[in-house]
């Protein structure tokens, strides 16, 4: 058994707790949360602590907190020469305090507290300072997922930026689409099959080959009609920027 302590109580921490609880290889020794009641519904209350001084010995400590809090949290850990990792996509390995052996255990997925997820398909991006520590992380990762990738800090930063485009920005486009539908009393559910098919295409096509629409066709008449129809200036500006980006795709700028 690999003994793990998780530090944090947010979305990522909660999904990790649930995933590790199902693994026969992992024992969750302890979880740190400033408010114990936050996690009381998903793990035994006596395993939750709100005091760093009470942290017990474990094989691996996973810091699952906001990026801006990682350095401060790692500096408060009351031990040294243990394997300590963070779960951030944007923060480098070096943000962790050097008194411990540093690593990264980054699950590349969008997590919501009330949305269950099949963790076995979540890509886990791993980084460590030495081979032994990496093997520990790899063993832990393989106990909960089938998608394991050795990714260094620079590559992880690139992945995180790419993820913002394909996930966060895309979801914002869904929101705008929903607002336009609601404004004109059109059921947003009519668009759901289109959204699903667009996502499914990426399983068999490169994104550049899957692109369709008036911008791809250089259909200036339709583009102008859309711009005239939109009354929200923010929506109109986003439409112009994305249209121009699609039309510039592949061109030398």
Coordinates of C-alpha atoms in Angstrom, one line a residue:
X1 CA 0.0 0.0 0.0
X2 CA 1.1 3.5 -0.8
X3 CA 0.1 5.9 1.9
X4 CA -1.1 9.3 0.8
X5 CA -2.0 12.6 2.4
X6 CA -4.0 15.2 0.4
X7 CA -3.8 18.8 1.4
X8 CA -6.8 20.8 0.2
X9 CA -10.5 20.5 0.0
X10 CA -11.6 22.0 -3.4
X11 CA -12.8 20.4 -6.5
X12 CA -9.5 18.6 -7.4
X13 CA -8.9 17.4 -3.9
X14 CA -12.4 16.0 -3.6
X15 CA -12.2 14.1 -6.8
X16 CA -8.8 12.7 -5.9
X17 CA -10.1 11.5 -2.5
X18 CA -13.0 9.7 -4.3
X19 CA -10.7 8.1 -6.8
X20 CA -8.0 7.0 -4.3
X21 CA -10.7 5.6 -2.0
X22 CA -11.6 3.1 -4.8
X23 CA -8.0 1.9 -5.3
X24 CA -6.7 -1.2 -3.6
X25 CA -3.1 0.1 -3.8
X26 CA -3.7 3.5 -2.0
X27 CA -4.4 4.3 1.6
X28 CA -5.5 7.8 2.4
X29 CA -3.7 8.5 5.7
X30 CA -5.0 12.0 6.1
X31 CA -6.6 15.0 4.5
X32 CA -5.9 18.6 5.4
X33 CA -8.7 21.1 5.2
X34 CA -9.1 24.5 7.0
X35 CA -12.8 23.6 7.5
X36 CA -13.2 19.9 8.4
X37 CA -16.9 19.8 7.6
X38 CA -16.1 20.5 3.9
X39 CA -14.9 16.9 3.5
X40 CA -16.9 15.1 6.2
X41 CA -19.3 13.6 3.7
X42 CA -16.6 11.9 1.6
X43 CA -14.0 10.7 4.1
X44 CA -13.9 9.6 7.7
X45 CA -13.9 12.7 10.0
X46 CA -11.0 11.4 12.1
X47 CA -8.8 11.4 9.0
X48 CA -9.3 15.2 8.5
X49 CA -7.0 17.7 10.1
X50 CA -6.9 21.5 10.1
X51 CA -3.5 21.7 11.7
X52 CA -0.3 21.3 9.7
X53 CA 1.5 20.2 12.9
X54 CA -0.8 17.2 13.1
X55 CA 0.1 15.8 9.7
X56 CA 1.1 12.2 9.9
X57 CA 3.9 10.4 8.0
X58 CA 3.0 9.3 4.5
X59 CA 4.7 8.1 1.3
X60 CA 3.3 11.0 -0.7
X61 CA 1.8 14.4 0.0
X62 CA -0.4 15.9 -2.7
X63 CA -1.0 19.7 -2.4
X64 CA -4.3 20.4 -4.2
X65 CA -4.9 24.1 -3.5
X66 CA -5.0 27.3 -5.7
X67 CA -1.8 28.1 -7.6
X68 CA -1.2 31.2 -5.5
X69 CA -1.3 29.2 -2.3
X70 CA 1.1 26.3 -3.3
X71 CA 4.3 28.0 -2.2
X72 CA 2.9 29.1 1.2
X73 CA 1.4 25.7 1.9
X74 CA 4.5 23.8 1.0
X75 CA 6.7 26.0 3.2
X76 CA 4.4 25.3 6.2
X77 CA 4.8 21.5 6.0
X78 CA 6.5 20.4 9.2
X79 CA 8.8 17.8 7.7
X80 CA 11.5 17.4 5.1
X81 CA 12.9 15.0 2.5
X82 CA 9.4 13.6 1.7
X83 CA 7.8 13.5 -1.7
X84 CA 5.5 16.5 -2.0
X85 CA 3.7 17.3 -5.3
X86 CA 1.2 19.8 -6.5
X87 CA -1.7 19.4 -8.9
X88 CA -1.4 22.6 -10.9
X89 CA -1.2 22.8 -14.7
X90 CA 0.3 26.3 -14.7
X91 CA 2.8 26.3 -11.7
X92 CA 6.3 25.0 -12.2
X93 CA 8.0 22.3 -10.1
X94 CA 10.1 25.0 -8.5
X95 CA 7.2 26.7 -6.7
X96 CA 7.4 23.9 -4.1
X97 CA 9.6 24.4 -1.1
X98 CA 13.1 22.8 -1.6
X99 CA 13.1 21.2 1.9
X100 CA 11.2 18.3 0.4
X101 CA 11.5 16.2 -2.9
X102 CA 9.4 18.0 -5.4
X103 CA 7.0 16.7 -8.0
X104 CA 3.8 17.3 -10.0
X105 CA 0.6 15.2 -10.2
X106 CA -1.6 17.1 -12.6
X107 CA -5.0 15.7 -13.6
X108 CA -5.9 17.3 -16.9
X109 CA -9.7 17.5 -16.6
X110 CA -12.4 20.0 -15.7
X111 CA -13.8 19.2 -12.2
X112 CA -17.0 20.3 -10.6
X113 CA -18.0 19.2 -7.1
X114 CA -21.4 17.9 -8.0
X115 CA -20.4 16.2 -11.3
X116 CA -19.2 12.7 -11.0
X117 CA -16.4 11.7 -13.4
X118 CA -14.8 8.5 -14.6
X119 CA -11.3 9.1 -13.2
X120 CA -9.9 6.1 -15.0
X121 CA -9.9 8.1 -18.3
X122 CA -8.4 11.3 -16.8
X123 CA -4.9 12.1 -18.2
X124 CA -2.4 12.3 -15.3
X125 CA 0.7 14.4 -16.1
X126 CA 3.6 13.5 -13.9
X127 CA 6.9 15.2 -13.1
X128 CA 9.6 14.5 -10.4
X129 CA 13.1 15.4 -9.6
X130 CA 14.4 11.8 -9.7
X131 CA 13.6 8.4 -11.1
X132 CA 12.6 6.8 -7.8
X133 CA 10.0 9.5 -7.0
X134 CA 8.7 9.4 -10.5
X135 CA 8.1 5.6 -10.2
X136 CA 6.1 6.3 -7.0
X137 CA 4.0 8.9 -8.7
X138 CA 3.5 6.5 -11.7
X139 CA 2.4 3.7 -9.4
X140 CA -0.1 6.0 -7.7
X141 CA -1.4 7.3 -11.1
X142 CA -1.8 3.8 -12.6
X143 CA -3.9 2.8 -9.6
X144 CA -6.6 5.3 -10.6
X145 CA -6.1 6.0 -14.3
X146 CA -5.1 4.4 -17.6
X147 CA -3.8 7.6 -19.1
X148 CA -0.3 8.4 -17.7
X149 CA 2.1 11.0 -19.3
X150 CA 5.6 12.1 -18.2
X151 CA 5.3 15.9 -18.8
X152 CA 7.9 18.6 -17.7
X153 CA 7.0 22.0 -16.4
X154 CA 7.2 23.8 -19.7
X155 CA 5.2 21.2 -21.5
X156 CA 2.6 21.3 -18.8
X157 CA 2.3 25.0 -19.1
X158 CA 1.6 24.6 -22.8
X159 CA -1.0 22.0 -22.1
X160 CA -2.7 24.2 -19.6
X161 CA -2.9 27.1 -22.0
X162 CA -4.3 24.7 -24.7
X163 CA -6.8 23.4 -22.2
X164 CA -8.1 26.9 -21.5
X165 CA -8.8 27.3 -25.2
X166 CA -10.5 23.9 -25.7
X167 CA -12.4 23.9 -22.4
X168 CA -12.8 27.2 -20.6
X169 CA -13.2 29.4 -23.8
X170 CA -15.3 26.8 -25.5
X171 CA -17.7 26.6 -22.5
X172 CA -17.9 30.4 -22.6
X173 CA -19.0 30.1 -26.2
X174 CA -21.7 27.7 -25.0
X175 CA -22.9 30.3 -22.6
X176 CA -23.0 33.0 -25.3
X177 CA -25.0 30.6 -27.5
X178 CA -27.4 29.9 -24.7
X179 CA -27.9 33.6 -24.0
X180 CA -28.7 34.3 -27.7
X181 CA -31.2 31.4 -27.7
X182 CA -32.8 32.6 -24.5
X183 CA -33.0 36.2 -25.8
X184 CA -35.0 35.0 -28.8
X185 CA -37.1 32.3 -27.1
X186 CA -35.3 29.4 -28.9
X187 CA -34.7 26.2 -26.9
X188 CA -30.9 25.8 -26.3
X189 CA -31.4 22.0 -26.4
X190 CA -31.7 22.2 -30.2
X191 CA -28.0 22.9 -30.3
X192 CA -26.9 20.0 -28.1
X193 CA -26.6 17.4 -30.9
X194 CA -24.4 19.9 -32.8
X195 CA -22.2 20.5 -29.8
X196 CA -21.8 16.7 -29.3
X197 CA -21.0 16.1 -32.9
X198 CA -18.4 18.9 -33.0
X199 CA -16.7 17.3 -30.0
X200 CA -17.0 13.8 -31.5
X201 CA -15.3 14.9 -34.7
X202 CA -12.0 15.4 -32.8
X203 CA -11.8 11.7 -32.2
X204 CA -11.3 11.0 -35.9
X205 CA -10.2 14.3 -37.4
X206 CA -7.6 17.0 -36.8
X207 CA -9.3 20.2 -35.7
X208 CA -8.2 22.1 -38.8
X209 CA -10.0 19.4 -41.0
X210 CA -13.1 19.5 -38.8
X211 CA -13.6 23.3 -39.2
X212 CA -16.8 24.4 -41.0
X213 CA -18.9 27.5 -41.0
X214 CA -19.1 30.9 -42.8
X215 CA -15.7 32.0 -41.8
X216 CA -14.1 28.8 -43.2
X217 CA -16.1 29.3 -46.4
X218 CA -15.3 33.0 -46.5
X219 CA -19.0 33.6 -46.8
X220 CA -19.0 37.4 -46.3
X221 CA -22.7 37.8 -46.8
X222 CA -23.6 35.5 -43.9
X223 CA -20.9 36.9 -41.7
X224 CA -22.2 40.5 -42.3
X225 CA -25.8 39.3 -41.7
X226 CA -24.7 37.8 -38.3
X227 CA -22.9 40.9 -37.3
X228 CA -25.8 43.1 -38.1
X229 CA -28.1 40.8 -36.2
X230 CA -26.0 40.8 -33.0
X231 CA -26.9 43.8 -30.7
X232 CA -24.5 42.9 -27.8
X233 CA -21.2 44.6 -28.6
X234 CA -19.2 42.0 -26.6
X235 CA -20.7 39.1 -28.6
X236 CA -20.1 41.1 -31.8
X237 CA -16.4 41.7 -31.0
X238 CA -15.9 38.0 -30.1
X239 CA -17.6 37.0 -33.4
X240 CA -15.2 39.3 -35.4
X241 CA -12.1 38.1 -33.6
X242 CA -12.9 34.4 -34.0
X243 CA -14.0 34.9 -37.7
X244 CA -10.7 36.6 -38.4
X245 CA -8.7 33.9 -36.7
X246 CA -10.4 31.2 -38.7
X247 CA -9.8 33.1 -41.9
X248 CA -6.2 33.7 -41.1
X249 CA -5.6 30.1 -40.3
X250 CA -2.7 28.7 -42.4
X251 CA -1.9 32.1 -43.8
X252 CA 1.5 33.8 -43.3
X253 CA 0.8 36.9 -41.1

